[in-house]
Every structure is written in C-alpha cells, then in structure tokens.
Short mmCIF file of C-alpha atoms and ligand atoms in Angstrom, two decimals:
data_model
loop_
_atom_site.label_atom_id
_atom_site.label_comp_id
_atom_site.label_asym_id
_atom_site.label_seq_id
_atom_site.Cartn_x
_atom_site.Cartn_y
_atom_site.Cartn_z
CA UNK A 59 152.24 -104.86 156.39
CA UNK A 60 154.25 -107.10 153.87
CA UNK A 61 151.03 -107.22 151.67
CA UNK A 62 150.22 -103.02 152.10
CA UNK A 63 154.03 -102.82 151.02
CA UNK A 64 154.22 -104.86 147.62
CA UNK A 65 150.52 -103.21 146.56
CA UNK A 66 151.26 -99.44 147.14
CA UNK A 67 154.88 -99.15 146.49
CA UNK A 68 155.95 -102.59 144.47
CA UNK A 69 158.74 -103.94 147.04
CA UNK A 70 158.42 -106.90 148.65
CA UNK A 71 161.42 -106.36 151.32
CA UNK A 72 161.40 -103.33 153.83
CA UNK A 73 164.83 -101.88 153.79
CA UNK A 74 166.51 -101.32 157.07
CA UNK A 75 164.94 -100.47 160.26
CA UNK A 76 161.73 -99.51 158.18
CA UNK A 77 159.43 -102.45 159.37
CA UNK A 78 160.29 -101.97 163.13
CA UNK A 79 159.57 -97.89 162.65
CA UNK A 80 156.32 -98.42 161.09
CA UNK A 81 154.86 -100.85 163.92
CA UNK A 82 155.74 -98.31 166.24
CA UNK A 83 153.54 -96.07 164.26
CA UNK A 84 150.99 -98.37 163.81
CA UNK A 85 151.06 -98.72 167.62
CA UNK A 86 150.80 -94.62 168.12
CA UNK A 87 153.76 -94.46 169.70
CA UNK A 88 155.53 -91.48 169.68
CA UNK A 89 158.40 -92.28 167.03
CA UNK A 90 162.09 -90.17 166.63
CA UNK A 91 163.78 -91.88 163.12
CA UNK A 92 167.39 -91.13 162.14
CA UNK A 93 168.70 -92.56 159.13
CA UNK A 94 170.91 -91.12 156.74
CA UNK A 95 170.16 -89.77 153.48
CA UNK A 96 168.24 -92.12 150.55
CA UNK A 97 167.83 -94.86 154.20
CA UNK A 98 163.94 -94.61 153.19
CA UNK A 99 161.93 -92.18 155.51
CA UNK A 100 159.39 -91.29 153.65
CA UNK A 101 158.20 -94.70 153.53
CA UNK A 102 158.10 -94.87 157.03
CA UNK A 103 155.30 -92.35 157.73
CA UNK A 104 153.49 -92.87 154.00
CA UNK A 105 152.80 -96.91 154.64
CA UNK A 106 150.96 -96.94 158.12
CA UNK A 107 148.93 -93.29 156.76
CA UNK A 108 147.90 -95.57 154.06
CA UNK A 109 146.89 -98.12 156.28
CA UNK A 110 145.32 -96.34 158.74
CA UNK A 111 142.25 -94.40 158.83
CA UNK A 112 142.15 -90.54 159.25
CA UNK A 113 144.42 -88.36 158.01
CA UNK A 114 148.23 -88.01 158.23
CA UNK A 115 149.82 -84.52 158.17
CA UNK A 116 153.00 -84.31 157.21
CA UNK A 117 154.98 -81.05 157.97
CA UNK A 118 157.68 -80.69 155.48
CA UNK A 119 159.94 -77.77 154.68
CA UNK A 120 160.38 -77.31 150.71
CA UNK A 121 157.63 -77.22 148.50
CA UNK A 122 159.66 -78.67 145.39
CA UNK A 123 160.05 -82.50 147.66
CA UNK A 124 156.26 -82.11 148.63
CA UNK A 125 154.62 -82.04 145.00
CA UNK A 126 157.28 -85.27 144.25
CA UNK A 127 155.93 -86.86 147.05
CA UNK A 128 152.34 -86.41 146.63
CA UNK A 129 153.14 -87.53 143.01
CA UNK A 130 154.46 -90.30 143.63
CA UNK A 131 151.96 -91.03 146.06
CA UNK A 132 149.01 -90.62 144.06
CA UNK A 133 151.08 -92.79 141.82
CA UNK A 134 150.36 -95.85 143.64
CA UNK A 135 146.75 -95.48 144.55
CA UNK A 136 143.29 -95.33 142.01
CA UNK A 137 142.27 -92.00 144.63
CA UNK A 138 143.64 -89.23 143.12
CA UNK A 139 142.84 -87.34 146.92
CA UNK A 140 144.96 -89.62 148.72
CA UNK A 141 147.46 -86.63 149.20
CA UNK A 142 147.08 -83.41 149.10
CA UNK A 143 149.48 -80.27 149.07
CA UNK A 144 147.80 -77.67 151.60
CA UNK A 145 149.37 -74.40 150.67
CA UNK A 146 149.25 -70.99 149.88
CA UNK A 147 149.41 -71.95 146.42
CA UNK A 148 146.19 -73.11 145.93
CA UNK A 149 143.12 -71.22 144.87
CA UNK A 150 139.78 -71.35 146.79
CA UNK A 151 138.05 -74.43 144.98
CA UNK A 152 141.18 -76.57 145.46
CA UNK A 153 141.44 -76.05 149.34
CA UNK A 154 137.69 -76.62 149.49
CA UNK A 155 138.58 -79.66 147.26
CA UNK A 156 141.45 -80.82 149.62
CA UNK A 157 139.18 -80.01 152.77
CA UNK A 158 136.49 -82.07 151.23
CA UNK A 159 138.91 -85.21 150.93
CA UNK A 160 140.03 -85.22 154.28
CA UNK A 161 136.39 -84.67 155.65
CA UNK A 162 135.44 -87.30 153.37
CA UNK A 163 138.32 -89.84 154.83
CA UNK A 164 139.81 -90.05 151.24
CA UNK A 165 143.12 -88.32 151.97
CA UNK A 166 145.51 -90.34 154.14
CA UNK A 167 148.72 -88.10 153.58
CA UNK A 168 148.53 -83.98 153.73
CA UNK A 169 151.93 -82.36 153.41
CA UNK A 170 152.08 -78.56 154.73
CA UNK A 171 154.63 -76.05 155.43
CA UNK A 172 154.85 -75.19 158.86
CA UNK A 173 153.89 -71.31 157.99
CA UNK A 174 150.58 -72.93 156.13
CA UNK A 175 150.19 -74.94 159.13
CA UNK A 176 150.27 -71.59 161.98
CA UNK A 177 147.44 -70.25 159.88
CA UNK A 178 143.87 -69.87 161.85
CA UNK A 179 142.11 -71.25 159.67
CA UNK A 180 144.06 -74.59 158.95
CA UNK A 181 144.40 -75.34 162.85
CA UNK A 182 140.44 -74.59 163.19
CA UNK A 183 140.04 -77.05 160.61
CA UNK A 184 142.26 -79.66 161.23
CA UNK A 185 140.84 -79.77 164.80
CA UNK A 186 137.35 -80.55 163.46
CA UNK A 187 138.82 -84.19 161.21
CA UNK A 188 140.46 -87.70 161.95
CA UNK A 189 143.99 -86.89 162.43
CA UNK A 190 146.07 -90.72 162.50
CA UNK A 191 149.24 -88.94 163.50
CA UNK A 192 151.76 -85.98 162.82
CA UNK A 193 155.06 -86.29 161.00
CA UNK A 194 157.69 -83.51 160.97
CA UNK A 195 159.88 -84.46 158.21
CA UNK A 196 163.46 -82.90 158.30
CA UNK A 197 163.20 -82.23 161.66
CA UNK A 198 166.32 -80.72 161.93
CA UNK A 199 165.11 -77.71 160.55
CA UNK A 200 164.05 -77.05 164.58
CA UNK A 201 167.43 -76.85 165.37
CA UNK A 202 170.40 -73.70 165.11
CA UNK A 203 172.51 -76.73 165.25
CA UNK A 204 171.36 -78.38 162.33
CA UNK A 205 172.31 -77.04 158.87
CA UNK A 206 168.87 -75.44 158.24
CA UNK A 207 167.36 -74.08 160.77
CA UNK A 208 164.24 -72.51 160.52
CA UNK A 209 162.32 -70.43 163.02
CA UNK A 210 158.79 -71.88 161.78
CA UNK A 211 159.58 -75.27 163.05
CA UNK A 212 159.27 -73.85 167.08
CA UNK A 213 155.82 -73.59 166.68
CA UNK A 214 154.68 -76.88 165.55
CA UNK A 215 154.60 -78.45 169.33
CA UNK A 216 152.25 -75.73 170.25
CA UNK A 217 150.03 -76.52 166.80
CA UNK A 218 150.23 -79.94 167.43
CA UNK A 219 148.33 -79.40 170.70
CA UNK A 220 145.91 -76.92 169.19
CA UNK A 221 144.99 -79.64 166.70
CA UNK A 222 143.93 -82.67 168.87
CA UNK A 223 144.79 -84.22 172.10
CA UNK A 224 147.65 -87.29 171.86
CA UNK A 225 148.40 -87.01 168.24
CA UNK A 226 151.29 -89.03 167.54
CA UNK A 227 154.25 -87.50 166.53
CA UNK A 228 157.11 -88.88 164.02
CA UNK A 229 160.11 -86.76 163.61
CA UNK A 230 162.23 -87.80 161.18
CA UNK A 231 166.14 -86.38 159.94
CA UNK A 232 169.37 -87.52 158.51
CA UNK A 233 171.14 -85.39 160.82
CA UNK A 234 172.55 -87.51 163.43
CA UNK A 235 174.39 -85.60 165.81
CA UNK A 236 173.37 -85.44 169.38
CA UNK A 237 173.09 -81.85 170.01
CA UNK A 238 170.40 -81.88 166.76
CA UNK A 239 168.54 -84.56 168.37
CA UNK A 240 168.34 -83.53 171.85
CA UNK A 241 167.05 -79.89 170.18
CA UNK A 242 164.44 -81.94 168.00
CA UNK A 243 163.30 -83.90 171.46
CA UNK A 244 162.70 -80.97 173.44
CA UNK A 245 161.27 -78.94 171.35
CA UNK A 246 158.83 -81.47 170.01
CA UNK A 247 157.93 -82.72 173.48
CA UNK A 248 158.62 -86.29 172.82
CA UNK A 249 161.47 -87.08 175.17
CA UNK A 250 159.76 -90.58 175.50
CA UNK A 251 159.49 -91.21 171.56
CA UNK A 252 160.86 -94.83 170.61
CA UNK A 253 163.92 -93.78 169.09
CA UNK A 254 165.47 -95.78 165.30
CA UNK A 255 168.52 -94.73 164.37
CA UNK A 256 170.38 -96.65 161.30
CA UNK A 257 174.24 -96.61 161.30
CA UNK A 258 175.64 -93.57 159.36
CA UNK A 259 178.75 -95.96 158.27
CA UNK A 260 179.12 -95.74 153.81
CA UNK A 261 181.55 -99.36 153.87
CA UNK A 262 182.55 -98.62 150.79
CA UNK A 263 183.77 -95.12 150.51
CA UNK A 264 187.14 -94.17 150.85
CA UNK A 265 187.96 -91.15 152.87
CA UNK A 266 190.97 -89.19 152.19
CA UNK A 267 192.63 -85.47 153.33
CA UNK A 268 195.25 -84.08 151.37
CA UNK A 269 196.90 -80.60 152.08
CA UNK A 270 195.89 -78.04 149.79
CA UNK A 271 198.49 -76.03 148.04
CA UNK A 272 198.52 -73.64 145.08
CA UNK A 273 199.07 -76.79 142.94
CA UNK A 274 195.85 -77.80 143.81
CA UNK A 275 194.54 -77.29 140.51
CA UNK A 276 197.68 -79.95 139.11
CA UNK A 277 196.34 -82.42 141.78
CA UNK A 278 192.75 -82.57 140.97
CA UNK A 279 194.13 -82.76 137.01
CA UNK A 280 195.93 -86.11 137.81
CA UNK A 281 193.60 -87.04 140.29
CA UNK A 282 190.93 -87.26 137.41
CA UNK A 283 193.34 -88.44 134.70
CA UNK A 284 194.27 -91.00 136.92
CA UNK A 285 190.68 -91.60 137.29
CA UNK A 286 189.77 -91.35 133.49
CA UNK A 287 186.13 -92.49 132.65
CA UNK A 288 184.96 -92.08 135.64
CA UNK A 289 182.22 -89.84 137.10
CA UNK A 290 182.65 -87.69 139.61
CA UNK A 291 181.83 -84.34 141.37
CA UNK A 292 184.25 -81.57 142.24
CA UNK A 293 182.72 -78.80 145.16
CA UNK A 294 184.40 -75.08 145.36
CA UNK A 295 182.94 -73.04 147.66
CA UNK A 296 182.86 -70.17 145.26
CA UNK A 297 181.07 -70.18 142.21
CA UNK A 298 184.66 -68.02 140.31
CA UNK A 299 186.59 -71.05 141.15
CA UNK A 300 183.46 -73.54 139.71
CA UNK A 301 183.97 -71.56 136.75
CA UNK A 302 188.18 -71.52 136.60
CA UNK A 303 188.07 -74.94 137.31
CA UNK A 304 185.69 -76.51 134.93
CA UNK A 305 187.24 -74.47 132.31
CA UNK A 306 191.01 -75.50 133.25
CA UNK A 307 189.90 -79.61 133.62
CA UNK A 308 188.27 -78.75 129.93
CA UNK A 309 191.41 -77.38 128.74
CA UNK A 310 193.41 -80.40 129.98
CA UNK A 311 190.90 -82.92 127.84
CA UNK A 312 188.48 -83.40 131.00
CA UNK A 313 184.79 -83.32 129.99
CA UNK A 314 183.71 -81.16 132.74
CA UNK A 315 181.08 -78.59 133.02
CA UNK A 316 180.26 -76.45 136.09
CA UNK A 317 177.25 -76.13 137.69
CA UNK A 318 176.32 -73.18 140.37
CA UNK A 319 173.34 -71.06 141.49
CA UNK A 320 174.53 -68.06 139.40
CA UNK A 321 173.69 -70.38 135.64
CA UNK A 322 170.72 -69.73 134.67
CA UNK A 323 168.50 -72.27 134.71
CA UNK A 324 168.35 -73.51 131.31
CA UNK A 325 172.11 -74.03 132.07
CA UNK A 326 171.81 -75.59 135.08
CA UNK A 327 169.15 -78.57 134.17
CA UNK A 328 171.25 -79.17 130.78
CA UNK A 329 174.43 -79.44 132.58
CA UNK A 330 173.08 -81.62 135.19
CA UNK A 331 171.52 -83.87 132.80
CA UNK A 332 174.63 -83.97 130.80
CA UNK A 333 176.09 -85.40 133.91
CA UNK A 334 173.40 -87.73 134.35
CA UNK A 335 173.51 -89.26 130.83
CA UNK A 336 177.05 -89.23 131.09
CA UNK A 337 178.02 -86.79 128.47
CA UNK A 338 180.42 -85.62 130.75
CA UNK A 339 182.40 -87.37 133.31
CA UNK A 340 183.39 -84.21 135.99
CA UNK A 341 180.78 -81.85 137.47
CA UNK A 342 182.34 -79.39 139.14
CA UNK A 343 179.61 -77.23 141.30
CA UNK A 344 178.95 -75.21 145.14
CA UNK A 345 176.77 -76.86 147.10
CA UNK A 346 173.75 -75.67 145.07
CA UNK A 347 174.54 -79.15 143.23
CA UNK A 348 173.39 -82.65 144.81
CA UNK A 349 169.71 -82.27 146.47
CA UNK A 350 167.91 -84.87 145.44
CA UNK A 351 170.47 -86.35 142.52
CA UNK A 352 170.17 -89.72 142.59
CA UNK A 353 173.16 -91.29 139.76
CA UNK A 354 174.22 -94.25 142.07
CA UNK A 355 177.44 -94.77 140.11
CA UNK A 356 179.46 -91.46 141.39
CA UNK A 357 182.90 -92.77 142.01
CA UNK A 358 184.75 -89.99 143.26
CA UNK A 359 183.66 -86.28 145.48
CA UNK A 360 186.66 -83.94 145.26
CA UNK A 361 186.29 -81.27 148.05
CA UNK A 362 188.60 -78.13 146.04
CA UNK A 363 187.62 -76.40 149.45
CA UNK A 364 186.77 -78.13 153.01
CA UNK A 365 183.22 -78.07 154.23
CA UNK A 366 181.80 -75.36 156.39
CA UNK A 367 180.98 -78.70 158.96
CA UNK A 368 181.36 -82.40 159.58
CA UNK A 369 177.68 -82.64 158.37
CA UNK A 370 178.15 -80.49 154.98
CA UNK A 371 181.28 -83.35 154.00
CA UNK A 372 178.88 -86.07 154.98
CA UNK A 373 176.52 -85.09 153.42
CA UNK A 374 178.32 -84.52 150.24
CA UNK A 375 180.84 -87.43 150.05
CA UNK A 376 177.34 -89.17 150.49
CA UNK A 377 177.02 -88.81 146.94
CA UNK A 378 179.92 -91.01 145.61
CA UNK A 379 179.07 -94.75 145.85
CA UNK A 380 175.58 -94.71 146.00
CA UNK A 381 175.80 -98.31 144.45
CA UNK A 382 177.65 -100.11 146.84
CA UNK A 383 180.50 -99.53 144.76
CA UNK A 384 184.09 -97.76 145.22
CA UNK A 385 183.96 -94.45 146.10
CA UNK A 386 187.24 -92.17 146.59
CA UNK A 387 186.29 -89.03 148.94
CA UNK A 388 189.30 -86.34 148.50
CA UNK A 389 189.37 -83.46 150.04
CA UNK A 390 192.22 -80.39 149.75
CA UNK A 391 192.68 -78.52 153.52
CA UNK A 392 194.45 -75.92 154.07
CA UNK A 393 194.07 -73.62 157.88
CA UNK A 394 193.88 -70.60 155.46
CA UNK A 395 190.65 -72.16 154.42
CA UNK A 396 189.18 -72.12 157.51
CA UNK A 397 189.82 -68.25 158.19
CA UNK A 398 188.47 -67.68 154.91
CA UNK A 399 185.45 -69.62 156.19
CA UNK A 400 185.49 -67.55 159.47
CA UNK A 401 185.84 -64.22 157.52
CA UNK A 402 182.46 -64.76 155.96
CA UNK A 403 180.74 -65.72 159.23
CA UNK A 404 181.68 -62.38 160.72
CA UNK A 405 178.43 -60.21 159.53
CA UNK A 406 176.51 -62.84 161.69
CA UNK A 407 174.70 -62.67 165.07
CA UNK A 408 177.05 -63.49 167.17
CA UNK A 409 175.14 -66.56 168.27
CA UNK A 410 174.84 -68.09 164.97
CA UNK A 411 178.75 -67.19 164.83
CA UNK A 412 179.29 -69.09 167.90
CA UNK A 413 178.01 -72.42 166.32
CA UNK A 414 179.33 -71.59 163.19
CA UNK A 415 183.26 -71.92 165.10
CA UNK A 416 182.01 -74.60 166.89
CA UNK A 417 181.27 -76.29 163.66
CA UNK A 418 184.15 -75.35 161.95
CA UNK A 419 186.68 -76.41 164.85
CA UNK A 420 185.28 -80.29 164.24
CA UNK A 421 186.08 -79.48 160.54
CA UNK A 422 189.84 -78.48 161.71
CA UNK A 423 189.96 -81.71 164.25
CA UNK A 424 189.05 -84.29 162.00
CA UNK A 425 191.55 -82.47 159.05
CA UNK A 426 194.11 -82.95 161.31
CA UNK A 427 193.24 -86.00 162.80
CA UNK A 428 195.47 -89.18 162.47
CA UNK A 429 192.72 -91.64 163.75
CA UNK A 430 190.30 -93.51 161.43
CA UNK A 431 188.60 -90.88 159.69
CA UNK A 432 185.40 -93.30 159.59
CA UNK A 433 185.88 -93.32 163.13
CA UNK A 434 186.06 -89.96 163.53
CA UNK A 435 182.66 -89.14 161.51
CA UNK A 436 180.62 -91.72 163.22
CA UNK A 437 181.75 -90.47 166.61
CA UNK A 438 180.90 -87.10 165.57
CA UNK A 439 177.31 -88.75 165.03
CA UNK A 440 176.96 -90.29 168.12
CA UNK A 441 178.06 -93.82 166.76
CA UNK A 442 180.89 -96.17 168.35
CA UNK A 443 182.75 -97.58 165.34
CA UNK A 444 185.66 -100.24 165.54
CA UNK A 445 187.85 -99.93 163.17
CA UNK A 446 189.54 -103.29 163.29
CA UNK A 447 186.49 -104.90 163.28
CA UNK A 448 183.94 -102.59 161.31
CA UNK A 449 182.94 -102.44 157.77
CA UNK A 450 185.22 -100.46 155.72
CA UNK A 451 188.05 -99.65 158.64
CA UNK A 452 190.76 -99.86 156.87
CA UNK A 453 189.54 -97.53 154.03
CA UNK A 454 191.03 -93.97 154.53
CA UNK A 455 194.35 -92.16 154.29
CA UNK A 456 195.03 -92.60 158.01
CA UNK A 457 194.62 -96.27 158.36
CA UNK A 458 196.25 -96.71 154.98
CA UNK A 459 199.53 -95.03 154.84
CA UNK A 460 200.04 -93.76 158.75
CA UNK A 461 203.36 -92.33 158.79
CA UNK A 462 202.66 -90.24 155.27
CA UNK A 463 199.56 -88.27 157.32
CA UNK A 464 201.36 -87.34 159.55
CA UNK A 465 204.17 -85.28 157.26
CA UNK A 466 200.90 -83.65 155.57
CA UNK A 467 199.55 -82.69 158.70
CA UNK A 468 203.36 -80.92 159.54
CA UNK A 469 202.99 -79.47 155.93
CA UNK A 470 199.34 -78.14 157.04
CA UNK A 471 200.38 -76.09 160.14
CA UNK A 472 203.12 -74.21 158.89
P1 LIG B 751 165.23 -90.46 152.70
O1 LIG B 751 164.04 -89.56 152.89
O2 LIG B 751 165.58 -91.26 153.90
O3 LIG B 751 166.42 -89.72 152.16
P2 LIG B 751 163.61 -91.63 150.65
O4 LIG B 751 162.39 -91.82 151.46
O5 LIG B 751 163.62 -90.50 149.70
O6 LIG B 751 164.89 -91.54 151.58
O7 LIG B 751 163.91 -93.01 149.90
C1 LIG B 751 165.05 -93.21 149.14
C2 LIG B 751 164.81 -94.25 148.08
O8 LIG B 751 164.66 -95.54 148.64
C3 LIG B 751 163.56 -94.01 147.25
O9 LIG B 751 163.89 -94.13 145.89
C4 LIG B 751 162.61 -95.10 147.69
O10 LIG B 751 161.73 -95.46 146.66
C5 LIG B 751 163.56 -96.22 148.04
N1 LIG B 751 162.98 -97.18 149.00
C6 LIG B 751 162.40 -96.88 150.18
N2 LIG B 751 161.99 -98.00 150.82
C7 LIG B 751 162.34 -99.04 150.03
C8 LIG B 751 162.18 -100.48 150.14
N3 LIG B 751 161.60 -101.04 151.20
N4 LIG B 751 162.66 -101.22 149.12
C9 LIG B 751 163.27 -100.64 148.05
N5 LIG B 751 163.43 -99.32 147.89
C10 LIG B 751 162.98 -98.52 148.86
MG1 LIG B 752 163.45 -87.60 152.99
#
C-alpha cells in the first residue's frame, strides 16, 4: 500500500485515518468515511481502485470536481483510460471509447452523475463488466438534512443492486452530523458499513460572536486595520451588501474587492486570483466564494451576516487557517438576522421549511451560547470535546473573556 502510494500520487505518509479506510476497502467491506473538508477522501477510494482489478465507479455530484479528478488521475498513470468521465457530455465514439476501457480492464476509476448512472443503458452495461466496488462521493447529497440535497441520490441503492450482487459500497461526506449520517446509512443499505470518522476539531482557529449593530460596517473597518496585511474573507449574505462593503473597506485604504455570483465571470476569476496572488488582502463575497479555494494562509473569516446553519459557518470558517496557522473566525449576530433568514424560507414546502428552523434554531443556540463554542460545534457533529483538556479549548470569545459574553448576549436580545 505504502509502495502503490509514493508511485501514483508522490507521498510517502497516508494522512489521517486514510490507511485504515483503504484496508477496509481492500477487504470489500462495506465502508461509511467522514472527514472534514481537504481530510483526503478522494484518496481513499482512488488508491485501492488503482490497486485492484475491475472497475471502480464513483458517483459524484458536480461535473466541474469530476474532470479535476480524472485529471489528476490520469496525471499519475502512463494509461490515459485509467478514468473516465461517463456523461451526457460525451459523443458516441467517446462512450464506445470509455466502454471499451472498462471492458478492456484499463479503467480502474469511472466517475458518473447519478442521473447518467439511472440511464438503461449504463446499468445494462455496467452489469455485463468487473465492478471492484461503488463509491458515492458527497454522500450527503442523499439527505434533506444535509446542505445539498438532491433527489437523484435515492436511487443509487436500487442501481447498485441492478448492477451486480455484493458490490461494495463507500460513502463518503464532510458532513458530520448524525441525522446526515443515519439518512446516508439507510438509504444506502449499509447499516453494517465499518464506519471512519476524523475529528472535526480546527486547533488553531479562533472562534468569536460579536453582536451586530448598525456600526457593523466601523467594526469590520478596525477589525481589518487592526489586522493590516493580512488576508482574509468577509461573507454577506446579499450580494448589495458584497458590493457596499468592498467599496466602503476600499474607501477606508483596504484593498478589497468583492466577489458574488452576479460578476460576470471574467470578474469573478480575476478577482479571485487577485486574492490568490495577494494583490489584495480582503475578499469580501456570498457563499458563491470558497469551493474548492485552496490559499492555506487565510487568517481571518468575517461573517457580516450569520450562517443559514451550524454546517454553512463550519464550513466557511474552514477556510481561515488552512496552514496550521492563526485563524480569527468573527462573526456579527443579530436575532433580526435570523427573521430575515426565516422571511426568505417562507416560499418553501413546508417540509424543507421545517428543517430550515430547525437549522436555524442551532444557529440562534450556539450565538447565544456561553459554553465553549468549539464545544458547541463538535457536539453539534456528534463529537465529545473537553475543553480543558482538548486542542485549542481555550480559543474563543467564551472561554476567553466570560463575563464580557455575557453583556453581548443581554445587548443581543433586546
Ligand atoms: P476532501 O475530498 O476530503 O475534501 P481531497 O481528497 O480533495 O480532500 O484532498 C485534499 C488534499 O489533500 C489534496 O490536495 C490531496 O492531494 C491532499 N492529500 C491527500 N492525501 C494525502 C497524503 N496522504 N499526503 C499528502 N497530501 C495528501
Ligand atoms: Mg472531496
């Protein structure tokens, strides 16, 4: 394993819980891995497909992180056909290409989308090859609870089946609350799957809630002046405020640019790799920002607005610190916020409502809360933390300066 490790991919240590994931694999076991975001999944299901004979599909649901991954792949082996795409994409001659590679035993890793994956024809095929095992990446997505549910993921069990008899599965996800993984369990059938899940604790970042009010603008100012030199990322939840605030930090001699889903995207790559090369210190973006931006050196995430969940301000204070390095996580809350929030969940169905509140009331708790806010995140996923003892206890408002929460939190209710 060592060996297959240093020739495809160049490392000669397996980070975390990798090695013990991948003999499960190798042992086609049924395997359920958790880790959080950059933890190294994908090299948990692409080592023992390379290793193994037959084929290993890989159900994943953007088509954007497939072609990286099949280009990175190919990147590390002399057979071009290692991996394949299988999509609606491709022309005639390059499925009858792909198909001829897997027949052929040449392609160890095909990634589909689950809606490629439900059609006739792929299932008919796929029955007729070497399968070496199944791996739903993101499999979240197969939850309402997770934060992208999607409707295609139901069906895979069912394709699975259709496909061959005792495939292994391998879900994988960075969402690590209980109510997501119980969902993925089920509806994957694999309540016995050996289960890895790597602690969600970031040692090194430092969590802080501050009340938001109209000065929140003068706050963030002195927050980053305070902060000069640094980089850092600043989320609104509305792209006006991006906009106002990028231009009112550039006024005040911050170099900031905003970034949001409404730029066009000549716009958006050159700001982003303006922020990258460090032209500029401040991004300040929605939540179209982040996916897949790896600068490890991000030393502050300013939340303007709170989160729509726990998961979303995980998942985005995720991004400061990357390097094992400080990382100040501030985020403005104000109640009003939250209504705002609840206002635009109103036109939904009421079920998807329902978990939306549910979300948003953990959002409210842990605002409020005067316990370890590290504490409080990890419990939300499922993990007991100690704070006197753990990594990084002491680093947040609440375990810092006690008594001073508590007169925010007074200043929050009224
Ligand atoms: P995830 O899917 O869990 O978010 P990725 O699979 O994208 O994470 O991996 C994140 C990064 O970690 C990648 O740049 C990958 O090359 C790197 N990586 C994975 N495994 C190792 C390892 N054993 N040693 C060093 N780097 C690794
Ligand atoms: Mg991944």
């Amino acid at each position: 394993m060592h060996s297959a490790l240093k020739t495809y991919f160049g490392f000669s240590e397996f980070k975390g819980l990798q090695e013990a994931v991948i003999k499960s694999i190798l042992a086609k076991e049924s395997t359920f891995v958790i880790m959080p975001t950059g933890g190294g999944k994908s090299l948990c299901y692409q080592l023992p497909a390379l290793m193994q004979e037959g084929t290993a599909i890989v159900v994943s649901p953007l088509i954007a992180l497939m072609k990286n991954q099949v280009d990175a792949i190919r990147g590390v082996s002399d057979e071009h056909g290692v991996a394949h795409v299988l999509n609606s994409s491709l022309n005639k001659t390059e499925v009858k290409q792909v198909k001829q590679d897997i027949t052929n035993g040449i392609t160890k890793l095909l990634y589909v989308a689950p809606e490629s994956l439900t059609k006739e024809e792929n299932v008919e095929f796929l029955r007729s090859v070497k399968i070496s095992f199944m791996a739903v990446d993101e499999a979240h997505c197969i939850s309402e609870w997770g934060h992208d549910f999607r409707p295609e993921y139901r069906n895979l069990k069912q394709i699975i089946e259709r496909i061959g008899d005792n495939i292994p599965i391998i879900g994988l996800t960075a969402t690590a609350t209980p109510k997501v993984q119980e969902d993925i369990l089920k509806n994957l059938g694999m309540s016995n799957a050996r289960t890895f899940k790597a602690s969600f604790n970031r040692p090194n970042l430092y969590y802080e809630i501050r009340p938001k009010t109209k000065n929140v603008d003068a706050d963030i100012i002195r927050f980053v002046k305070q902060n000069e030199g640094k980089t850092g990322i600043i989320y609104c939840l509305s792209r006006k405020r991006v906009e106002e605030l990028a231009q009112v930090l550039q006024v005040n001699g911050v170099k900031a640019l905003p970034y949001h889903a409404g730029l066009d995207a000549k716009t958006r790559v050159k700001h982003q790799d303006m922020f990258l090369m460090e032209d500029i210190d401040v991004v300040v973006a929605t939540i179209a920002f982040g996916m897949g931006i790896d600068k490890p050196d991000v030393r502050f995430v300013i939340h303007h607005d709170i989160p729509k969940s726990i998961e979303s301000y995980y998942q985005e204070t995720g991004r400061a610190g990357r390097d094992g390095g400080e990382g100040h996580c501030l985020a403005f809350y104000s109640y009003k916020d939250i209504e705002k929030l609840e206002k635009f969940m109103s036109g939904k169905p009421v079920a998807e409502q329902e978990i939306g509140q549910a979300l948003l009331q953990e959002v409210v708790a842990f605002a409020e809360t005067s316990i370890s806010r590290r504490k409080f995140i990890l419990h939300y996923f499922g993990e007991e933390f100690d704070n006197e003892t753990g990594e990084g206890g002491d680093l947040d408002d609440n375990m810092r300066y006690p008594k001073k929460q508590h007169e925010a939190q007074d200043n929050v209710k009224l």
